Amino acid sequence: MRFCPLCSGSSGNSTYIEAGNIRLLIDAGLSCRRITELLREIGADPATLTAILVTHEHSDHIRGISILSKKYNLPVYANAECWSMMRGQMNGVAPQNVCVFESDKTFYIGGVSILPFTTYHDSIHAVGFIVGHKGKKVAVCTDIGHIDQRILEILSGCSLVLLEANHDVDMLMAGTYPYLLKKRILSGTGHLCNEDCGKALVELYKRGVKSAILGHLSAENNYPELALITVHTALEAANIDDKMQIALALRDRPTGIFELA
């Protein structure tokens, strides 16, 4: 398997996963042109994509989907609730490419298993994804207000997890965002802060996860160095900092290709 966050942040999100002859995009929150450029930067041909998977209907996750689907004849997979909210923005998706999955139930594209699991975010019905192939599993879990035992168990045993480290709480509270927006971000259906990301990774290590990528960092309420320091501090306190590999997803360009043999 090959895994690459193409972009990760409030301005746009997209992740490329290659498993055997299946090539998936999870979300496409930039323009079709920009997503195409990012794919070509990592040596991937957008014309060979198999499908697009949608986590939820917010614009930073779906902006480029309609044109990508139309240009490359791509199936688009989302749950029924998400389709109900974004259908007006999906005029380029041909009827035969409208694919509806049932959240929290595994489905297959070719020989690749896909589990869309319900997450806690203020959209109609947000999901994360676990993609499995030949005994390896990778996960995308961003835009999530909190992580509980259910989510921890779902992510157990993944080889690699892209997990949200959206904001530093002190930066957010001292920043210029309106009070209601701050309240929304801090809520249980908002975004995951650096400290909670670190705590979650400590628990995930106990469940077999040894590699993680920090994603969806806020441009206004976080710094990459701060997110890394906060997470490493949590890992150090649990005496596992040297046992878990941590990388950082970039907001506007590919992070790099992670190979899982």
Short mmCIF file of C-alpha atoms in Angstrom, two decimals:
data_model
loop_
_atom_site.label_atom_id
_atom_site.label_comp_id
_atom_site.label_asym_id
_atom_site.label_seq_id
_atom_site.Cartn_x
_atom_site.Cartn_y
_atom_site.Cartn_z
CA MET A 1 0.00 0.00 0.00
CA ARG A 2 1.01 3.60 -0.64
CA PHE A 3 -0.45 6.46 1.40
CA CYS A 4 -0.01 10.17 0.77
CA PRO A 5 -1.81 13.19 2.25
CA LEU A 6 -1.94 15.54 -0.75
CA CYS A 7 -3.12 18.48 1.37
CA SER A 8 -4.53 18.72 4.88
CA GLY A 9 -6.03 21.82 6.47
CA SER A 10 -8.97 24.19 6.53
CA SER A 11 -8.23 25.36 2.97
CA GLY A 12 -8.51 21.88 1.50
CA ASN A 13 -8.13 18.17 2.21
CA SER A 14 -7.31 15.18 0.06
CA THR A 15 -5.50 11.88 0.65
CA TYR A 16 -4.27 9.42 -1.96
CA ILE A 17 -4.21 5.68 -1.23
CA GLU A 18 -2.90 3.03 -3.60
CA ALA A 19 -3.54 -0.64 -2.86
CA GLY A 20 -2.73 -3.13 -5.59
CA ASN A 21 -4.47 -1.87 -8.72
CA ILE A 22 -6.96 0.27 -6.74
CA ARG A 23 -6.24 3.99 -6.47
CA LEU A 24 -8.44 6.05 -4.17
CA LEU A 25 -8.87 9.66 -3.18
CA ILE A 26 -10.34 10.36 0.21
CA ASP A 27 -11.93 13.79 -0.27
CA ALA A 28 -10.97 16.38 -2.89
CA GLY A 29 -11.22 19.76 -1.19
CA LEU A 30 -9.24 21.78 -3.72
CA SER A 31 -9.99 22.51 -7.37
CA CYS A 32 -9.78 19.71 -9.92
CA ARG A 33 -6.78 21.46 -11.47
CA ARG A 34 -4.91 21.67 -8.16
CA ILE A 35 -5.70 18.10 -7.14
CA THR A 36 -4.43 16.96 -10.54
CA GLU A 37 -1.20 18.91 -10.01
CA LEU A 38 -0.70 17.39 -6.56
CA LEU A 39 -1.27 13.87 -7.85
CA ARG A 40 1.27 14.39 -10.61
CA GLU A 41 3.77 15.71 -8.06
CA ILE A 42 3.81 12.26 -6.45
CA GLY A 43 3.85 10.42 -9.78
CA ALA A 44 0.18 9.44 -9.75
CA ASP A 45 -1.95 9.73 -12.88
CA PRO A 46 -5.45 11.10 -12.12
CA ALA A 47 -6.77 9.19 -15.13
CA THR A 48 -6.00 5.91 -13.31
CA LEU A 49 -8.00 6.75 -10.18
CA THR A 50 -10.58 4.17 -9.19
CA ALA A 51 -12.93 6.23 -6.99
CA ILE A 52 -13.36 9.14 -4.60
CA LEU A 53 -14.50 8.55 -1.01
CA VAL A 54 -16.17 11.42 0.88
CA THR A 55 -15.87 11.96 4.63
CA HIS A 56 -18.46 14.77 4.84
CA GLU A 57 -19.99 17.62 2.87
CA HIS A 58 -17.97 20.65 4.04
CA SER A 59 -16.42 22.56 1.15
CA ASP A 60 -12.81 21.98 2.17
CA HIS A 61 -13.45 18.28 1.52
CA ILE A 62 -15.60 18.28 -1.63
CA ARG A 63 -14.68 21.37 -3.68
CA GLY A 64 -13.08 19.51 -6.58
CA ILE A 65 -15.12 16.32 -6.61
CA SER A 66 -17.74 17.18 -9.21
CA ILE A 67 -15.28 18.20 -11.94
CA LEU A 68 -12.85 15.37 -11.11
CA SER A 69 -15.66 12.84 -11.40
CA LYS A 70 -16.88 14.31 -14.68
CA LYS A 71 -13.42 14.61 -16.23
CA TYR A 72 -12.19 11.13 -15.27
CA ASN A 73 -15.53 9.27 -15.01
CA LEU A 74 -14.99 8.52 -11.34
CA PRO A 75 -17.46 6.90 -8.94
CA VAL A 76 -18.07 9.00 -5.83
CA TYR A 77 -18.85 7.16 -2.58
CA ALA A 78 -20.65 8.85 0.33
CA ASN A 79 -23.35 7.94 2.79
CA ALA A 80 -26.97 8.83 2.03
CA GLU A 81 -27.08 11.74 4.48
CA CYS A 82 -23.96 13.29 2.96
CA TRP A 83 -25.36 12.89 -0.56
CA SER A 84 -28.56 14.64 0.53
CA MET A 85 -26.55 17.71 1.56
CA MET A 86 -24.06 17.89 -1.29
CA ARG A 87 -26.10 16.71 -4.28
CA GLY A 88 -26.64 20.29 -5.53
CA GLN A 89 -22.85 20.70 -5.77
CA MET A 90 -22.35 17.40 -7.60
CA ASN A 91 -23.91 18.19 -10.96
CA GLY A 92 -20.86 16.84 -12.75
CA VAL A 93 -21.26 13.38 -11.22
CA ALA A 94 -23.02 11.06 -13.66
CA PRO A 95 -25.93 9.07 -12.16
CA GLN A 96 -24.04 5.78 -12.51
CA ASN A 97 -21.18 7.26 -10.48
CA VAL A 98 -23.35 8.16 -7.48
CA CYS A 99 -22.44 5.42 -5.00
CA VAL A 100 -24.00 5.21 -1.55
CA PHE A 101 -22.41 3.28 1.30
CA GLU A 102 -23.83 2.45 4.71
CA SER A 103 -21.76 3.97 7.50
CA ASP A 104 -20.13 1.59 9.97
CA LYS A 105 -20.34 -1.33 7.53
CA THR A 106 -17.40 -2.58 5.46
CA PHE A 107 -17.66 -2.60 1.69
CA TYR A 108 -15.18 -3.53 -1.03
CA ILE A 109 -13.73 -1.95 -4.14
CA GLY A 110 -11.89 -4.71 -5.93
CA GLY A 111 -9.86 -6.52 -3.32
CA VAL A 112 -9.67 -3.50 -1.01
CA SER A 113 -11.82 -3.33 2.12
CA ILE A 114 -13.22 0.03 3.18
CA LEU A 115 -14.81 0.75 6.55
CA PRO A 116 -16.52 4.16 6.78
CA PHE A 117 -16.87 4.73 10.52
CA THR A 118 -19.05 7.45 12.05
CA THR A 119 -17.11 10.35 13.59
CA TYR A 120 -18.08 13.30 15.79
CA HIS A 121 -18.26 16.43 13.65
CA ASP A 122 -20.86 19.10 13.04
CA SER A 123 -21.93 17.90 9.61
CA ILE A 124 -24.92 15.81 8.60
CA HIS A 125 -23.07 12.49 9.09
CA ALA A 126 -19.26 12.58 9.02
CA VAL A 127 -17.12 9.48 8.69
CA GLY A 128 -13.50 8.46 8.78
CA PHE A 129 -12.15 5.62 6.68
CA ILE A 130 -10.12 2.50 7.28
CA VAL A 131 -8.71 1.04 4.07
CA GLY A 132 -7.37 -2.51 4.18
CA HIS A 133 -5.36 -4.62 1.76
CA LYS A 134 -3.32 -7.81 2.23
CA GLY A 135 -3.27 -7.59 6.02
CA LYS A 136 -2.40 -3.89 6.22
CA LYS A 137 -4.80 -1.14 7.33
CA VAL A 138 -4.52 2.63 7.07
CA ALA A 139 -6.93 5.18 8.49
CA VAL A 140 -8.02 8.76 7.89
CA CYS A 141 -9.56 10.31 11.00
CA THR A 142 -9.78 14.11 10.87
CA ASP A 143 -12.57 16.63 11.54
CA ILE A 144 -13.44 14.93 14.80
CA GLY A 145 -14.47 16.73 17.97
CA HIS A 146 -13.41 14.00 20.35
CA ILE A 147 -12.17 10.42 20.45
CA ASP A 148 -13.81 7.82 22.64
CA GLN A 149 -13.34 4.10 23.24
CA ARG A 150 -15.37 3.22 20.16
CA ILE A 151 -13.06 5.18 17.88
CA LEU A 152 -9.96 3.81 19.62
CA GLU A 153 -11.16 0.26 19.07
CA ILE A 154 -11.98 0.94 15.41
CA LEU A 155 -8.47 2.31 14.80
CA SER A 156 -6.80 -0.57 16.66
CA GLY A 157 -4.25 -2.49 14.63
CA CYS A 158 -3.86 0.10 11.87
CA SER A 159 -0.39 0.33 10.38
CA LEU A 160 -0.76 4.09 9.88
CA VAL A 161 -3.31 6.67 11.06
CA LEU A 162 -3.81 10.21 9.76
CA LEU A 163 -5.17 11.86 12.92
CA GLU A 164 -6.31 15.42 13.49
CA ALA A 165 -4.19 17.85 15.53
CA ASN A 166 -6.17 20.94 14.62
CA HIS A 167 -5.44 23.58 17.24
CA ASP A 168 -3.75 24.66 20.42
CA VAL A 169 -6.46 25.61 22.91
CA ASP A 170 -4.60 28.64 24.30
CA MET A 171 -3.93 30.00 20.81
CA LEU A 172 -7.55 29.52 19.84
CA MET A 173 -8.89 31.26 22.95
CA ALA A 174 -6.48 34.19 22.58
CA GLY A 175 -7.09 34.54 18.86
CA THR A 176 -9.43 36.68 16.80
CA TYR A 177 -12.10 34.10 15.99
CA PRO A 178 -15.65 35.06 17.07
CA TYR A 179 -16.82 33.47 20.30
CA LEU A 180 -19.36 31.20 18.58
CA LEU A 181 -16.71 29.84 16.21
CA LYS A 182 -14.35 29.18 19.11
CA LYS A 183 -17.17 27.39 20.91
CA ARG A 184 -17.89 25.29 17.83
CA ILE A 185 -14.22 24.25 17.39
CA LEU A 186 -13.87 23.33 21.08
CA SER A 187 -17.10 21.34 21.17
CA GLY A 188 -17.35 17.57 21.07
CA THR A 189 -18.36 17.83 17.42
CA GLY A 190 -15.72 20.37 16.42
CA HIS A 191 -12.01 19.69 15.96
CA LEU A 192 -9.39 17.75 17.92
CA CYS A 193 -6.77 19.80 19.77
CA ASN A 194 -3.07 18.94 20.00
CA GLU A 195 -3.29 17.65 23.57
CA ASP A 196 -6.21 15.33 22.85
CA CYS A 197 -4.44 14.08 19.74
CA GLY A 198 -1.42 13.20 21.88
CA LYS A 199 -3.57 11.41 24.45
CA ALA A 200 -5.31 9.45 21.70
CA LEU A 201 -1.99 8.37 20.19
CA VAL A 202 -0.82 7.05 23.56
CA GLU A 203 -3.93 4.88 23.71
CA LEU A 204 -3.58 3.83 20.07
CA TYR A 205 0.00 2.70 20.69
CA LYS A 206 -1.37 0.25 23.25
CA ARG A 207 -3.66 -1.03 20.49
CA GLY A 208 -0.92 -1.71 17.98
CA VAL A 209 -0.64 1.59 16.09
CA LYS A 210 3.04 2.45 15.64
CA SER A 211 2.90 5.23 13.01
CA ALA A 212 0.80 8.38 12.76
CA ILE A 213 0.55 11.54 10.68
CA LEU A 214 -0.78 14.70 12.32
CA GLY A 215 -3.28 16.40 10.03
CA HIS A 216 -5.77 19.24 9.51
CA LEU A 217 -3.67 21.78 11.42
CA SER A 218 -5.26 25.21 11.71
CA ALA A 219 -3.32 28.00 10.01
CA GLU A 220 -4.52 30.50 12.62
CA ASN A 221 -4.60 28.47 15.83
CA ASN A 222 -1.62 26.15 15.58
CA TYR A 223 1.99 25.85 14.51
CA PRO A 224 3.47 22.65 13.07
CA GLU A 225 6.27 22.75 15.65
CA LEU A 226 3.78 23.22 18.49
CA ALA A 227 1.63 20.29 17.35
CA LEU A 228 4.69 18.05 17.16
CA ILE A 229 6.05 19.18 20.55
CA THR A 230 2.68 18.67 22.25
CA VAL A 231 2.24 15.18 20.83
CA HIS A 232 5.82 14.15 21.58
CA THR A 233 5.41 15.41 25.15
CA ALA A 234 2.44 13.09 25.62
CA LEU A 235 4.38 10.17 24.14
CA GLU A 236 7.41 10.92 26.33
CA ALA A 237 5.23 10.95 29.44
CA ALA A 238 4.08 7.46 28.49
CA ASN A 239 7.67 6.34 27.73
CA ILE A 240 6.86 5.53 24.11
CA ASP A 241 8.29 8.53 22.24
CA ASP A 242 11.05 6.41 20.70
CA LYS A 243 8.59 3.66 19.77
CA MET A 244 6.09 5.59 17.68
CA GLN A 245 6.81 7.31 14.37
CA ILE A 246 5.15 10.72 14.00
CA ALA A 247 4.98 12.77 10.80
CA LEU A 248 3.17 15.99 9.93
CA ALA A 249 0.78 16.49 7.01
CA LEU A 250 1.35 19.72 5.09
CA ARG A 251 -1.54 22.08 4.42
CA ASP A 252 -0.95 22.83 0.75
CA ARG A 253 1.28 20.16 -0.78
CA PRO A 254 2.05 16.45 -0.53
CA THR A 255 3.61 15.28 2.69
CA GLY A 256 5.45 12.39 1.09
CA ILE A 257 4.62 8.83 0.19
CA PHE A 258 4.35 6.31 3.02
CA GLU A 259 4.97 2.76 1.84
CA LEU A 260 3.44 -0.18 3.70
CA ALA A 261 4.90 -3.48 2.55
#
